[in-house]
Amino acid sequence: MVRLRIEGRAYGLQEILLKPGLNRLGRIADNDFQINDDSISSHHCQIELKDGVITVLDLNSTNGTFLDGQPIQQAVLHPGQVLCLGTVLMVCQVDPVMEPADIPAGQPSGTGVSPPAAKPAGIPVAVNTDVCNQHPQAAAKWCCVTCGGAFCTACVRTTRVGGQFFRACPKCGGSCVSVAEYTRLMTPAPTNFFARWREAFSYPLKKFWK
């Protein structure tokens, strides 16, 4: 599935789930997806999803359609790119497709199958965080919190969104974090009472001896 995650303040939609075929976006209600913002034209643009290709066409909008900061009339949208309609920013994300071998035993295959629950806290486990999934000769610097892929810097697309840097996974368009941050997210917090007690007790000593 292809999603457009809307950044910034709420516009009545948090994300747009594109359907196969044509998707029309604009400010008024007769569009497939209505975005209530003054910078959006009545019929701003259309996005076609066909044969795995996402094509954006500006419908002569007043404030323009932009892809990664560049004005476009028509262009192909890729996972991780930032689409801007007027002043509304959206990040393109593509959900990873499960192969039959990945479907848990006893669960029916086909459309609508959800991936198994990731652990912990919804973060998928990366197979190997040492090397890039796409360039085995390169060290992995980033991990995707959506699909668990590990990638080198050359693979990850970095875009500035809302004053912050968004690093997009080349596989699914999800958000990538550093390998160190990913490892931290994957490490469950201590739940043992004595472990927490030792941590709380040792903190003042660390501060004192620092």
Rosetta silent file (secondary structure, phi, psi, omega in degrees, C-alpha in Angstrom):
SEQUENCE: MVRLRIEGRAYGLQEILLKPGLNRLGRIADNDFQINDDSISSHHCQIELKDGVITVLDLNSTNGTFLDGQPIQQAVLHPGQVLCLGTVLMVCQVDPVMEPADIPAGQPSGTGVSPPAAKPAGIPVAVNTDVCNQHPQAAAKWCCVTCGGAFCTACVRTTRVGGQFFRACPKCGGSCVSVAEYTRLMTPAPTNFFARWREAFSYPLKKFWK
SCORE:     score description
SCORE:     0.000 S_00000001
   1 L     0.000  145.231 -179.974    0.000    0.000    0.000 S_00000001
   2 E  -106.456  127.146 -179.157    1.140    3.539   -0.772 S_00000001
   3 E  -121.102  147.129  169.984    0.653    6.176    1.903 S_00000001
   4 E  -114.538  107.367 -179.765    1.167    9.929    1.986 S_00000001
   5 E   -85.988  119.037 -176.009    1.895   10.919    5.594 S_00000001
   6 E   -81.680  126.242 -178.870    0.870   14.531    6.156 S_00000001
   7 L   -94.762  157.082  175.535    3.401   16.553    8.156 S_00000001
   8 L    85.781 -152.664 -175.268    2.734   19.517   10.429 S_00000001
   9 L   -70.089  163.527 -175.241   -0.625   20.628   11.771 S_00000001
  10 L   -72.216  140.234  176.802   -3.827   18.674   11.225 S_00000001
  11 L  -121.842   23.518 -175.467   -5.772   19.199    7.980 S_00000001
  12 L    90.512  -17.895  177.630   -8.584   16.790    8.763 S_00000001
  13 L  -129.022  139.525  174.015   -6.361   13.951    7.486 S_00000001
  14 L   -94.661  -32.285  176.981   -3.294   12.408    9.107 S_00000001
  15 E  -154.864  159.935  177.833   -2.400   10.333    6.072 S_00000001
  16 E  -116.296  123.661  177.156   -3.713    9.488    2.633 S_00000001
  17 E   -98.675  104.255 -175.263   -3.955    5.852    1.598 S_00000001
  18 E   -69.698  139.748  177.502   -3.776    5.883   -2.186 S_00000001
  19 L   -99.769  157.260  176.443   -6.030    3.506   -4.079 S_00000001
  20 L   -58.220  142.574 -178.443   -5.126    1.851   -7.403 S_00000001
  21 E    93.643 -148.369 -174.914   -5.878    4.127  -10.350 S_00000001
  22 E   -87.745  139.956  175.271   -6.535    7.855  -10.074 S_00000001
  23 E  -129.745  118.281 -178.623   -6.605    9.772   -6.797 S_00000001
  24 E  -102.747  130.723 -177.335   -7.690   13.406   -6.939 S_00000001
  25 E  -117.586  137.210  178.477   -6.580   15.768   -4.142 S_00000001
  26 E  -175.504 -175.984 -173.251   -7.949   19.230   -3.450 S_00000001
  27 L   -84.585  -25.039 -174.728   -9.672   21.612   -1.044 S_00000001
  28 L   -98.845  167.289 -166.547  -13.313   20.899   -1.874 S_00000001
  29 L   -72.753  -17.062 -176.745  -15.400   17.854   -1.034 S_00000001
  30 L   -82.609    4.760  173.639  -15.777   16.322   -4.520 S_00000001
  31 L   -80.335  162.316  174.339  -12.116   15.205   -4.523 S_00000001
  32 L   -65.542  -35.861  177.815  -11.119   11.684   -3.555 S_00000001
  33 E  -133.503  118.374 -178.256   -9.147   13.250   -0.696 S_00000001
  34 E   -93.863  126.905  177.406  -10.111   16.642    0.703 S_00000001
  35 L  -118.574  110.296 -172.924   -7.340   18.724    2.307 S_00000001
  36 L   -85.681   84.694  177.689   -8.753   21.744    4.077 S_00000001
  37 L  -146.027  139.861 -175.530   -6.008   24.332    3.681 S_00000001
  38 L   -64.343  -22.654 -179.156   -6.114   27.767    2.041 S_00000001
  39 L   -81.859   -7.435 -179.569   -2.935   27.064    0.022 S_00000001
  40 L   -92.857  134.289  177.017   -4.630   24.081   -1.689 S_00000001
  41 L   -75.467  164.242 -179.447   -6.606   24.670   -4.888 S_00000001
  42 L   -54.085  -48.192  172.203  -10.135   23.350   -5.325 S_00000001
  43 L  -125.466   96.927 -167.425   -8.739   20.572   -7.524 S_00000001
  44 L   -84.558  -51.877 -178.904   -5.013   20.698   -6.843 S_00000001
  45 E  -157.120  167.305  172.040   -3.472   17.544   -8.318 S_00000001
  46 E  -126.870  145.475  179.777   -4.106   13.943   -9.216 S_00000001
  47 E  -122.905  123.393 -179.489   -1.962   10.950   -8.328 S_00000001
  48 E  -105.436  129.119  176.863   -2.139    7.790  -10.405 S_00000001
  49 E  -111.660  106.519 -174.240   -1.077    4.461   -8.956 S_00000001
  50 E  -145.354  126.215  177.767   -0.605    2.004  -11.819 S_00000001
  51 L    53.968   37.787  177.639    1.672   -1.046  -12.210 S_00000001
  52 L    78.980    2.196  179.937    3.676   -0.027   -9.140 S_00000001
  53 E  -107.056  133.747 -179.723    4.416    3.453  -10.518 S_00000001
  54 E  -107.177  113.889 -177.217    3.171    6.582   -8.704 S_00000001
  55 E  -114.684  128.974  179.473    2.635    9.529  -11.058 S_00000001
  56 E  -106.328  132.882  177.907    1.743   13.030   -9.834 S_00000001
  57 E  -127.983  119.900  176.427    0.036   15.547  -12.160 S_00000001
  58 E   -73.642  135.348 -177.676   -0.562   19.152  -11.137 S_00000001
  59 L  -100.694   52.038  179.797   -4.051   20.364  -12.157 S_00000001
  60 L    54.130   45.721 -178.680   -3.014   23.969  -12.852 S_00000001
  61 L   -69.182  156.994 -178.301   -3.092   24.743   -9.142 S_00000001
  62 L   -70.697  -44.508 -174.255   -2.624   28.317   -7.920 S_00000001
  63 L  -102.199    2.812  171.403    0.232   27.658   -5.488 S_00000001
  64 L    85.385  163.954  176.149    1.861   24.758   -7.308 S_00000001
  65 E  -120.818  133.702 -174.084    2.918   21.182   -6.653 S_00000001
  66 E  -127.514  144.486  177.020    6.487   20.463   -5.528 S_00000001
  67 E  -124.544  115.210 -175.049    8.577   17.304   -5.294 S_00000001
  68 L    52.003   39.891  175.375   11.571   17.491   -2.923 S_00000001
  69 L    86.371   -4.161 -178.331   11.337   21.270   -3.146 S_00000001
  70 E  -105.595  131.818  178.939   11.237   21.451   -6.968 S_00000001
  71 E   -66.433  140.402 -179.269    8.100   22.640   -8.816 S_00000001
  72 E  -133.187  155.086  166.877    6.580   20.016  -11.101 S_00000001
  73 L  -103.065  -42.161  175.676    3.811   19.700  -13.654 S_00000001
  74 E  -151.385  136.592 -178.106    4.085   15.918  -13.879 S_00000001
  75 E  -161.744  161.081  175.636    6.578   13.581  -12.206 S_00000001
  76 E   -90.590  131.264 -178.988    7.059   10.078  -10.782 S_00000001
  77 E   -98.209  129.731 -179.258    6.868    9.918   -6.981 S_00000001
  78 L  -112.482  155.680  177.227    9.236    7.534   -5.173 S_00000001
  79 L   -55.538  136.261  178.754    9.177    6.243   -1.557 S_00000001
  80 L    91.977  -14.931  178.882   10.773    8.712    0.822 S_00000001
  81 L   -77.224  154.863 -179.465   10.252   11.761   -1.380 S_00000001
  82 E  -103.890  120.386  177.295    8.443   14.797   -0.028 S_00000001
  83 E  -100.723  130.948 -178.702    5.394   15.986   -1.978 S_00000001
  84 E  -123.274  121.016  174.651    4.242   19.527   -1.267 S_00000001
  85 E  -107.544  110.936 -172.521    0.832   20.843   -2.321 S_00000001
  86 L    63.866 -113.316  176.379    0.817   24.583   -1.679 S_00000001
  87 L  -112.399    8.937 -177.860    2.288   24.637    1.829 S_00000001
  88 E   -93.201  119.911 -178.219    1.137   21.145    2.860 S_00000001
  89 E   -95.822  139.261  176.781    3.978   18.629    3.140 S_00000001
  90 E  -137.616  140.318  177.088    3.523   14.880    2.681 S_00000001
  91 E  -107.003  128.704 -179.446    6.061   12.059    2.840 S_00000001
  92 E   -79.830  128.164  177.041    5.542    9.103    0.505 S_00000001
  93 E  -130.098  141.025  177.127    5.701    5.698    2.196 S_00000001
  94 E  -120.321  121.533  179.357    5.237    2.229    0.685 S_00000001
  95 L   -67.809  136.371  177.423    4.300   -0.646    2.977 S_00000001
  96 L   -64.739  142.030  179.551    6.554   -3.702    2.527 S_00000001
  97 L   -93.804  128.468  179.774    4.849   -6.624    0.796 S_00000001
  98 L   -77.886  131.449  172.819    5.055   -9.957    2.604 S_00000001
  99 L   -79.233  155.456 -179.917    6.304  -12.899    0.609 S_00000001
 100 H   -53.162  -35.726 -177.754    4.471  -16.237    1.072 S_00000001
 101 H   -68.877  -19.771 -178.349    7.464  -17.616    2.990 S_00000001
 102 H   -87.455  -11.058 -176.211    7.132  -14.732    5.490 S_00000001
 103 L   -78.064  127.109 -178.344    3.494  -15.463    6.345 S_00000001
 104 L   -57.864  147.218  179.460    3.179  -17.238    9.731 S_00000001
 105 L   -59.152  137.906  178.635    2.015  -20.866    9.656 S_00000001
 106 L    87.079   -4.152  178.804   -1.738  -21.224    9.962 S_00000001
 107 L  -103.993  130.198 -177.486   -2.421  -17.722    8.653 S_00000001
 108 L   -63.577  144.231  178.384   -4.142  -17.439    5.242 S_00000001
 109 L   -87.850  171.616  176.391   -2.117  -15.904    2.425 S_00000001
 110 L   113.238 -176.370 -177.109   -3.258  -13.199    0.039 S_00000001
 111 L   -63.632  140.458  177.496   -4.254   -9.553    0.151 S_00000001
 112 L    93.943   -1.566  179.055   -4.937   -8.084    3.562 S_00000001
 113 L   -75.321  127.845  179.661   -2.507  -10.270    5.484 S_00000001
 114 L   -90.864  144.928  177.512   -0.852   -8.278    8.233 S_00000001
 115 L   -66.206  156.534  178.320    2.787   -8.851    9.127 S_00000001
 116 L   -62.370  151.080 -177.926    3.505  -10.551   12.447 S_00000001
 117 L   -59.847  130.874 -179.316    3.716   -8.258   15.432 S_00000001
 118 L   -83.729  151.158  179.839    7.164   -6.728   15.732 S_00000001
 119 L  -134.542  144.158   -7.968    9.043   -6.786   19.001 S_00000001
 120 L   -90.584  164.355  172.455    9.726   -4.812   21.024 S_00000001
 121 L    52.076   34.876  175.387    7.395   -1.810   20.914 S_00000001
 122 L    77.995    4.785 -179.385    6.484   -2.342   17.265 S_00000001
 123 L   -92.861  121.229 -179.742   10.065   -2.013   15.989 S_00000001
 124 L   -68.202  149.422 -178.800   10.969   -4.800   13.494 S_00000001
 125 L   -83.877  124.445  176.877   14.147   -6.755   14.112 S_00000001
 126 L   -73.687  140.593  179.688   16.895   -6.102   11.566 S_00000001
 127 L   -66.540  -45.306 -178.342   18.549   -9.225   10.160 S_00000001
 128 L  -152.386  117.265 -178.710   22.018   -7.697   10.215 S_00000001
 129 L   -95.221    5.460 -178.356   22.915   -4.159   11.278 S_00000001
 130 L   -83.524  -38.258 -176.121   26.612   -4.500   10.393 S_00000001
 131 E  -125.712  156.307  179.015   26.372   -4.231    6.596 S_00000001
 132 L   -67.646  136.133  178.758   24.088   -2.485    4.120 S_00000001
 133 L   -63.778  -29.967 -176.534   21.284   -4.691    2.758 S_00000001
 134 L   -98.994  -20.951  179.152   21.827   -3.295   -0.741 S_00000001
 135 L  -133.641   83.854 -175.276   25.623   -2.897   -0.670 S_00000001
 136 L   -57.747  -19.093  179.848   27.132   -5.776    1.377 S_00000001
 137 L   -81.687   -9.309 -177.618   30.591   -4.256    0.946 S_00000001
 138 L  -108.999  146.167  178.546   29.511   -1.093    2.836 S_00000001
 139 E   -73.697  142.392  177.012   28.901   -0.691    6.551 S_00000001
 140 L   -76.268  133.380  177.982   25.330   -0.007    7.651 S_00000001
 141 L  -113.986  -23.259 -174.130   24.816    3.441    9.147 S_00000001
 142 E  -133.448  148.564  176.074   20.994    3.608    9.280 S_00000001
 143 E  -128.895  140.099  179.657   18.133    1.236   10.158 S_00000001
 144 E   -85.772  129.541 -179.697   14.474    1.564    9.169 S_00000001
 145 L   -83.118   -3.402  178.658   12.015    1.450   12.071 S_00000001
 146 L   -96.281  -48.404 -176.739    9.238    0.330    9.700 S_00000001
 147 L  -111.674  -10.889  178.559   10.731   -2.658    7.852 S_00000001
 148 L    83.375    9.497  179.494   13.952   -3.285    9.813 S_00000001
 149 L   -71.885  149.457  177.078   16.256   -2.787    6.826 S_00000001
 150 E  -114.680  134.323 -171.946   19.872   -1.707    7.365 S_00000001
 151 E  -142.527  155.253  174.287   21.462    0.678    4.873 S_00000001
 152 L   -83.359  171.865 -176.960   24.588    2.723    4.150 S_00000001
 153 L   -63.284  -33.406 -179.021   24.446    6.506    3.822 S_00000001
 154 L   -65.114  -25.704 -176.866   24.381    6.324    0.009 S_00000001
 155 L   -83.141  -27.753 -171.744   21.104    4.371    0.104 S_00000001
 156 L   -88.516  129.773  178.104   19.180    6.660    2.454 S_00000001
 157 E   -89.792  123.218 -178.906   17.424    9.732    1.060 S_00000001
 158 E  -106.299  125.548 -179.709   17.670   12.718    3.431 S_00000001
 159 E  -132.287  143.425  176.725   15.063   15.469    3.205 S_00000001
 160 E   -88.561  119.505 -178.187   14.395   18.463    5.427 S_00000001
 161 E  -127.455  119.318  176.486   10.780   18.388    6.613 S_00000001
 162 L    57.737   36.011  178.543    9.327   20.980    8.966 S_00000001
 163 L    84.471   -1.578  179.049   12.739   22.102   10.214 S_00000001
 164 E  -124.911  158.158  179.555   13.920   18.524   10.879 S_00000001
 165 E   -89.052  129.249  175.270   15.758   15.980    8.765 S_00000001
 166 E  -110.507  122.749  179.718   13.763   12.979    7.560 S_00000001
 167 E  -106.459  115.256 -171.084   15.822   10.005    6.393 S_00000001
 168 E   -95.710  136.613  176.173   13.749    7.742    4.163 S_00000001
 169 L   -68.362  131.786  179.893   14.183    4.002    3.777 S_00000001
 170 L   -72.174  -13.304 -177.402   14.932    3.086    0.130 S_00000001
 171 L   -91.423  -47.440 -174.829   12.858   -0.079    0.517 S_00000001
 172 L  -124.372   -7.634 -179.408    9.579    1.086    2.079 S_00000001
 173 L    84.415    1.969  179.094    9.885    4.856    2.522 S_00000001
 174 L   -71.886  177.782 -177.649    9.747    4.576    6.326 S_00000001
 175 E   -83.900  133.468  178.105   11.833    6.583    8.751 S_00000001
 176 E  -105.263  142.799  174.195   15.474    5.587    9.301 S_00000001
 177 E  -123.982  167.651  179.343   17.466    6.194   12.472 S_00000001
 178 E   -63.465  157.015  179.378   21.143    5.622   13.229 S_00000001
 179 H   -58.751  -39.228  179.610   22.257    2.071   14.006 S_00000001
 180 H   -63.748  -43.135  179.197   23.057    3.175   17.567 S_00000001
 181 H   -67.481  -38.991  178.282   19.584    4.676   18.040 S_00000001
 182 H   -61.995  -43.041  178.677   17.977    1.587   16.484 S_00000001
 183 H   -62.500  -39.271  177.954   19.911   -0.645   18.905 S_00000001
 184 H   -64.095  -41.752  178.832   18.740    1.520   21.789 S_00000001
 185 H   -64.501  -31.731 -178.018   15.126    1.223   20.637 S_00000001
 186 H   -80.383  -12.992 -177.945   15.515   -2.537   20.394 S_00000001
 187 L   -90.467  113.231 -178.581   16.851   -2.850   23.956 S_00000001
 188 L   -65.586  145.254  178.118   13.950   -3.309   26.373 S_00000001
 189 L   -68.461  146.657  179.751   13.978   -1.171   29.502 S_00000001
 190 L   -63.491  132.306  179.766   14.797   -3.041   32.715 S_00000001
 191 L  -109.082  -13.165 -179.647   11.662   -4.268   34.459 S_00000001
 192 L   -70.446  134.943 -176.842   13.310   -6.015   37.400 S_00000001
 193 H   -59.800  -43.045 -176.976   12.851   -4.073   40.633 S_00000001
 194 H   -69.725  -33.298  177.021   16.432   -4.591   41.762 S_00000001
 195 H   -64.637  -43.224  178.755   17.807   -3.542   38.372 S_00000001
 196 H   -66.908  -36.859  179.705   15.843   -0.309   38.572 S_00000001
 197 H   -64.347  -42.503  178.821   16.930    0.181   42.206 S_00000001
 198 H   -63.898  -39.669 -179.893   20.602   -0.212   41.280 S_00000001
 199 H   -64.488  -43.084 -179.817   20.175    2.232   38.396 S_00000001
 200 H   -67.334  -37.247 -177.987   18.497    4.808   40.635 S_00000001
 201 H   -73.082  -34.984 -175.176   21.084    4.363   43.379 S_00000001
 202 H   -77.194  -22.788 -175.932   24.075    4.548   41.067 S_00000001
 203 H   -60.258  -48.538  179.548   23.000    7.782   39.333 S_00000001
 204 H   -61.898  -34.294  179.888   23.813   10.150   42.267 S_00000001
 205 H   -67.042  -41.645  177.279   27.171    8.410   42.695 S_00000001
 206 H   -60.006  -42.556 -178.455   27.987    8.866   39.009 S_00000001
 207 H   -66.262  -38.242 -177.570   27.078   12.516   39.300 S_00000001
 208 H   -67.692  -42.206 -175.852   29.180   12.887   42.470 S_00000001
 209 H   -85.524   -5.165 -176.710   32.271   11.245   41.032 S_00000001
 210 L   -63.269    0.000    0.000   31.964   12.912   37.637 S_00000001
